[in-house]
Amino acid sequence: MNPYPLLVVTAVAAEAEAFRDLLDPDRIVVGAVGVGPAAAAAGTARLLATRDYRAVISAGIAGGFPGRVPVGGLVIATRSIAADLGAESPGGFLPIDELGFGTSVLDADPDLVKALRAALPEAVCGDVLTLATVTGTGETADRLAARFPLAAAEAMEGYGVAVAAEGAGVPFAELRAISNPIGPRDRESWRIPDAFAALRAAAPALDALP
């Protein structure tokens, strides 16, 4: 068995507290690193610099693409994509890949994805978008759905965590519980307790990761 612990990072403390007590503290370290890709990257890098970890998981709640994942469902990221990292142009959005400045797409570790899929067969696998500004209109939701036909969810931290993990040479994965459909912003329709319940239900899968 790998002697190093697993690092699970969330954006805010409420997400971490949703399932921390269900995990073996000797095998899994859970920490909140902040909201947004920059805070997530910096906070994850700081934690990775303090000790050795066998892998890092970005976990928390997210918005789900309607028709692709239900509210209260789980998403396992196959890729974490910085969906708004690039430039506007008269012909549409240009990702940094097309600008020649790097990549906006980072693959999740295939062994971690395989293990999560085996432990969480009800979860949806797909791309998870990272956005500094989350979707609040139907127009934006439709545009993202067209640009990213494999996207299942959007959140604000996964790509940042993935960048930190890649820089440290540590395997990365992302697990999201869906609290709301993306589209017009309507907080009255959000089901955050259901998403937290889904995170808690997924805790044994995290505890079982190699």
mmCIF file of C-alpha atoms in Angstrom:
data_model
loop_
_atom_site.group_PDB
_atom_site.id
_atom_site.type_symbol
_atom_site.label_atom_id
_atom_site.label_comp_id
_atom_site.label_asym_id
_atom_site.label_seq_id
_atom_site.Cartn_x
_atom_site.Cartn_y
_atom_site.Cartn_z
ATOM 1 C CA MET A 1 0.000 0.000 0.000
ATOM 2 C CA ASN A 2 1.241 3.475 -0.824
ATOM 3 C CA PRO A 3 2.475 4.995 2.462
ATOM 4 C CA TYR A 4 1.652 8.559 1.504
ATOM 5 C CA PRO A 5 -1.751 10.111 2.187
ATOM 6 C CA LEU A 6 -4.269 11.268 -0.393
ATOM 7 C CA LEU A 7 -4.904 15.018 -0.524
ATOM 8 C CA VAL A 8 -8.511 16.094 -1.075
ATOM 9 C CA VAL A 9 -9.004 19.814 -1.636
ATOM 10 C CA THR A 10 -12.259 21.753 -1.621
ATOM 11 C CA ALA A 11 -12.989 25.404 -2.232
ATOM 12 C CA VAL A 12 -14.652 26.226 1.094
ATOM 13 C CA ALA A 13 -14.688 24.744 4.575
ATOM 14 C CA ALA A 14 -18.357 23.696 4.339
ATOM 15 C CA GLU A 15 -17.481 21.309 1.501
ATOM 16 C CA ALA A 16 -14.583 19.839 3.471
ATOM 17 C CA GLU A 17 -16.706 19.406 6.580
ATOM 18 C CA ALA A 18 -19.414 17.669 4.557
ATOM 19 C CA PHE A 19 -17.396 14.455 4.439
ATOM 20 C CA ARG A 20 -14.123 14.852 6.370
ATOM 21 C CA ASP A 21 -15.423 12.896 9.391
ATOM 22 C CA LEU A 22 -16.149 9.891 7.158
ATOM 23 C CA LEU A 23 -12.545 9.579 5.951
ATOM 24 C CA ASP A 24 -9.552 7.924 7.554
ATOM 25 C CA PRO A 25 -7.380 10.866 8.706
ATOM 26 C CA ASP A 26 -4.257 8.707 8.522
ATOM 27 C CA ARG A 27 -4.808 8.059 4.816
ATOM 28 C CA ILE A 28 -6.603 11.209 3.628
ATOM 29 C CA VAL A 29 -5.922 14.884 4.307
ATOM 30 C CA VAL A 30 -8.812 17.255 3.528
ATOM 31 C CA GLY A 31 -8.281 20.985 3.145
ATOM 32 C CA ALA A 32 -10.129 24.035 1.853
ATOM 33 C CA VAL A 33 -7.923 26.078 -0.495
ATOM 34 C CA GLY A 34 -10.170 28.945 -1.590
ATOM 35 C CA VAL A 35 -12.609 29.871 -4.341
ATOM 36 C CA GLY A 36 -11.534 30.269 -7.955
ATOM 37 C CA PRO A 37 -8.730 28.817 -10.067
ATOM 38 C CA ALA A 38 -5.973 31.120 -8.781
ATOM 39 C CA ALA A 39 -6.692 30.470 -5.091
ATOM 40 C CA ALA A 40 -7.104 26.765 -5.805
ATOM 41 C CA ALA A 41 -3.760 26.533 -7.604
ATOM 42 C CA ALA A 42 -1.889 28.525 -4.952
ATOM 43 C CA GLY A 43 -3.522 26.739 -2.014
ATOM 44 C CA THR A 44 -2.983 23.289 -3.486
ATOM 45 C CA ALA A 45 0.641 24.057 -4.336
ATOM 46 C CA ARG A 46 1.205 25.214 -0.763
ATOM 47 C CA LEU A 47 -0.212 21.978 0.658
ATOM 48 C CA LEU A 48 1.728 19.824 -1.801
ATOM 49 C CA ALA A 49 4.938 21.550 -0.733
ATOM 50 C CA THR A 50 4.456 20.637 2.942
ATOM 51 C CA ARG A 51 4.679 16.839 2.566
ATOM 52 C CA ASP A 52 4.472 13.982 0.085
ATOM 53 C CA TYR A 53 1.045 12.909 -1.196
ATOM 54 C CA ARG A 54 0.185 9.977 -3.410
ATOM 55 C CA ALA A 55 -2.482 11.938 -5.336
ATOM 56 C CA VAL A 56 -4.711 15.001 -5.127
ATOM 57 C CA ILE A 57 -8.476 15.156 -5.656
ATOM 58 C CA SER A 58 -10.421 18.353 -6.308
ATOM 59 C CA ALA A 59 -13.826 17.763 -4.711
ATOM 60 C CA GLY A 60 -16.917 19.812 -3.992
ATOM 61 C CA ILE A 61 -20.242 20.942 -5.349
ATOM 62 C CA ALA A 62 -20.837 22.155 -8.896
ATOM 63 C CA GLY A 63 -23.401 23.153 -11.467
ATOM 64 C CA GLY A 64 -24.469 20.433 -13.862
ATOM 65 C CA PHE A 65 -25.311 20.619 -17.551
ATOM 66 C CA PRO A 66 -29.040 19.870 -17.931
ATOM 67 C CA GLY A 67 -29.674 16.558 -19.615
ATOM 68 C CA ARG A 68 -26.146 15.360 -18.901
ATOM 69 C CA VAL A 69 -26.207 14.926 -15.117
ATOM 70 C CA PRO A 70 -29.041 15.260 -12.583
ATOM 71 C CA VAL A 71 -29.069 17.527 -9.559
ATOM 72 C CA GLY A 72 -27.812 15.461 -6.647
ATOM 73 C CA GLY A 73 -25.684 13.352 -8.983
ATOM 74 C CA LEU A 74 -21.934 12.863 -9.067
ATOM 75 C CA VAL A 75 -19.475 13.705 -11.837
ATOM 76 C CA ILE A 76 -16.025 12.191 -12.266
ATOM 77 C CA ALA A 77 -13.887 14.426 -14.456
ATOM 78 C CA THR A 78 -12.063 12.852 -17.345
ATOM 79 C CA ARG A 79 -10.582 16.281 -18.099
ATOM 80 C CA SER A 80 -10.496 19.610 -16.267
ATOM 81 C CA ILE A 81 -10.836 22.491 -18.708
ATOM 82 C CA ALA A 82 -10.215 26.205 -18.149
ATOM 83 C CA ALA A 83 -13.205 27.198 -20.231
ATOM 84 C CA ASP A 84 -12.706 30.978 -20.070
ATOM 85 C CA LEU A 85 -8.909 31.094 -20.367
ATOM 86 C CA GLY A 86 -8.183 32.705 -23.713
ATOM 87 C CA ALA A 87 -9.221 35.710 -25.779
ATOM 88 C CA GLU A 88 -12.301 37.097 -27.452
ATOM 89 C CA SER A 89 -12.239 37.604 -31.202
ATOM 90 C CA PRO A 90 -14.737 38.683 -33.872
ATOM 91 C CA GLY A 91 -15.037 35.015 -34.829
ATOM 92 C CA GLY A 92 -15.652 33.829 -31.287
ATOM 93 C CA PHE A 93 -13.705 32.714 -28.241
ATOM 94 C CA LEU A 94 -10.084 31.589 -28.738
ATOM 95 C CA PRO A 95 -8.677 29.249 -26.049
ATOM 96 C CA ILE A 96 -5.052 29.675 -25.071
ATOM 97 C CA ASP A 97 -4.280 26.491 -27.010
ATOM 98 C CA GLU A 98 -5.057 28.308 -30.263
ATOM 99 C CA LEU A 99 -3.129 31.368 -29.112
ATOM 100 C CA GLY A 100 -0.001 29.284 -28.546
ATOM 101 C CA PHE A 101 0.279 30.056 -24.830
ATOM 102 C CA GLY A 102 -0.137 26.593 -23.354
ATOM 103 C CA THR A 103 -3.152 24.395 -22.819
ATOM 104 C CA SER A 104 -6.538 24.908 -21.240
ATOM 105 C CA VAL A 105 -7.146 21.158 -20.946
ATOM 106 C CA LEU A 106 -5.603 18.847 -18.351
ATOM 107 C CA ASP A 107 -6.408 15.130 -18.253
ATOM 108 C CA ALA A 108 -7.324 13.448 -15.002
ATOM 109 C CA ASP A 109 -5.108 10.536 -14.031
ATOM 110 C CA PRO A 110 -6.566 7.469 -15.795
ATOM 111 C CA ASP A 111 -5.902 5.120 -12.863
ATOM 112 C CA LEU A 112 -7.713 7.436 -10.451
ATOM 113 C CA VAL A 113 -10.605 7.826 -12.884
ATOM 114 C CA LYS A 114 -10.819 4.048 -13.283
ATOM 115 C CA ALA A 115 -10.839 3.514 -9.511
ATOM 116 C CA LEU A 116 -13.489 6.194 -8.963
ATOM 117 C CA ARG A 117 -15.667 4.780 -11.733
ATOM 118 C CA ALA A 118 -15.458 1.304 -10.218
ATOM 119 C CA ALA A 119 -16.388 2.610 -6.767
ATOM 120 C CA LEU A 120 -19.071 5.037 -8.010
ATOM 121 C CA PRO A 121 -20.787 3.299 -10.944
ATOM 122 C CA GLU A 122 -23.741 5.688 -10.793
ATOM 123 C CA ALA A 123 -21.530 8.718 -11.398
ATOM 124 C CA VAL A 124 -21.376 10.469 -14.768
ATOM 125 C CA CYS A 125 -17.956 10.732 -16.394
ATOM 126 C CA GLY A 126 -17.170 13.759 -18.522
ATOM 127 C CA ASP A 127 -15.317 17.026 -18.775
ATOM 128 C CA VAL A 128 -15.598 19.445 -15.866
ATOM 129 C CA LEU A 129 -15.216 23.091 -16.821
ATOM 130 C CA THR A 130 -13.381 25.550 -14.602
ATOM 131 C CA LEU A 131 -14.653 29.116 -14.817
ATOM 132 C CA ALA A 132 -13.645 32.245 -12.939
ATOM 133 C CA THR A 133 -17.185 33.525 -13.563
ATOM 134 C CA VAL A 134 -19.798 30.810 -13.257
ATOM 135 C CA THR A 135 -22.740 30.639 -15.616
ATOM 136 C CA GLY A 136 -25.815 32.710 -14.799
ATOM 137 C CA THR A 137 -27.768 32.923 -18.067
ATOM 138 C CA GLY A 138 -29.316 30.512 -20.501
ATOM 139 C CA GLU A 139 -27.328 32.074 -23.338
ATOM 140 C CA THR A 140 -24.004 31.315 -21.667
ATOM 141 C CA ALA A 141 -25.134 27.798 -20.738
ATOM 142 C CA ASP A 142 -26.082 27.086 -24.347
ATOM 143 C CA ARG A 143 -22.799 28.489 -25.633
ATOM 144 C CA LEU A 144 -20.751 26.361 -23.243
ATOM 145 C CA ALA A 145 -22.780 23.252 -24.013
ATOM 146 C CA ALA A 146 -22.073 23.755 -27.713
ATOM 147 C CA ARG A 147 -18.352 24.421 -27.224
ATOM 148 C CA PHE A 148 -17.901 21.491 -24.850
ATOM 149 C CA PRO A 149 -20.161 18.618 -25.886
ATOM 150 C CA LEU A 150 -18.496 16.271 -23.370
ATOM 151 C CA ALA A 151 -18.865 18.639 -20.409
ATOM 152 C CA ALA A 152 -20.994 17.390 -17.528
ATOM 153 C CA ALA A 153 -20.377 20.087 -14.910
ATOM 154 C CA GLU A 154 -18.801 23.448 -14.194
ATOM 155 C CA ALA A 155 -17.018 24.657 -11.071
ATOM 156 C CA MET A 156 -14.318 27.177 -10.203
ATOM 157 C CA GLU A 157 -11.286 25.239 -8.968
ATOM 158 C CA GLY A 158 -10.506 21.987 -10.797
ATOM 159 C CA TYR A 159 -8.122 23.340 -13.423
ATOM 160 C CA GLY A 160 -6.200 25.288 -10.802
ATOM 161 C CA VAL A 161 -5.810 22.186 -8.645
ATOM 162 C CA ALA A 162 -4.750 20.218 -11.722
ATOM 163 C CA VAL A 163 -2.060 22.790 -12.592
ATOM 164 C CA ALA A 164 -0.630 22.559 -9.067
ATOM 165 C CA ALA A 165 -0.713 18.760 -9.149
ATOM 166 C CA GLU A 166 0.994 18.643 -12.539
ATOM 167 C CA GLY A 167 3.692 21.013 -11.330
ATOM 168 C CA ALA A 168 4.354 18.770 -8.337
ATOM 169 C CA GLY A 169 4.278 15.576 -10.365
ATOM 170 C CA VAL A 170 1.292 14.230 -8.409
ATOM 171 C CA PRO A 171 -1.674 12.382 -10.000
ATOM 172 C CA PHE A 172 -4.889 14.416 -10.139
ATOM 173 C CA ALA A 173 -8.625 13.766 -10.333
ATOM 174 C CA GLU A 174 -11.795 15.797 -9.843
ATOM 175 C CA LEU A 175 -15.061 14.694 -8.231
ATOM 176 C CA ARG A 176 -18.137 16.920 -8.185
ATOM 177 C CA ALA A 177 -21.605 16.694 -6.650
ATOM 178 C CA ILE A 178 -24.296 18.626 -8.508
ATOM 179 C CA SER A 179 -26.248 21.247 -6.560
ATOM 180 C CA ASN A 180 -27.994 23.002 -9.455
ATOM 181 C CA PRO A 181 -28.398 23.004 -13.230
ATOM 182 C CA ILE A 182 -26.317 25.637 -14.968
ATOM 183 C CA GLY A 183 -28.275 28.398 -16.657
ATOM 184 C CA PRO A 184 -30.286 31.355 -15.323
ATOM 185 C CA ARG A 185 -29.111 32.046 -11.785
ATOM 186 C CA ASP A 186 -31.861 30.990 -9.368
ATOM 187 C CA ARG A 187 -30.536 30.262 -5.891
ATOM 188 C CA GLU A 188 -33.998 29.254 -4.707
ATOM 189 C CA SER A 189 -33.735 26.164 -6.899
ATOM 190 C CA TRP A 190 -30.304 25.088 -5.635
ATOM 191 C CA ARG A 191 -30.246 21.830 -3.681
ATOM 192 C CA ILE A 192 -27.032 22.196 -1.738
ATOM 193 C CA PRO A 193 -28.014 19.703 1.000
ATOM 194 C CA ASP A 194 -28.532 17.075 -1.704
ATOM 195 C CA ALA A 195 -25.093 17.816 -3.130
ATOM 196 C CA PHE A 196 -23.505 17.550 0.313
ATOM 197 C CA ALA A 197 -25.321 14.246 0.824
ATOM 198 C CA ALA A 198 -23.849 13.017 -2.458
ATOM 199 C CA LEU A 199 -20.362 14.018 -1.304
ATOM 200 C CA ARG A 200 -20.867 12.107 1.923
ATOM 201 C CA ALA A 201 -22.074 9.072 0.000
ATOM 202 C CA ALA A 202 -18.912 9.241 -2.106
ATOM 203 C CA ALA A 203 -16.582 9.265 0.904
ATOM 204 C CA PRO A 204 -16.040 5.473 0.934
ATOM 205 C CA ALA A 205 -14.863 5.690 -2.687
ATOM 206 C CA LEU A 206 -12.214 8.246 -1.694
ATOM 207 C CA ASP A 207 -11.177 6.123 1.272
ATOM 208 C CA ALA A 208 -10.726 3.137 -1.047
ATOM 209 C CA LEU A 209 -8.510 4.851 -3.616
ATOM 210 C CA PRO A 210 -5.106 3.198 -3.975
#
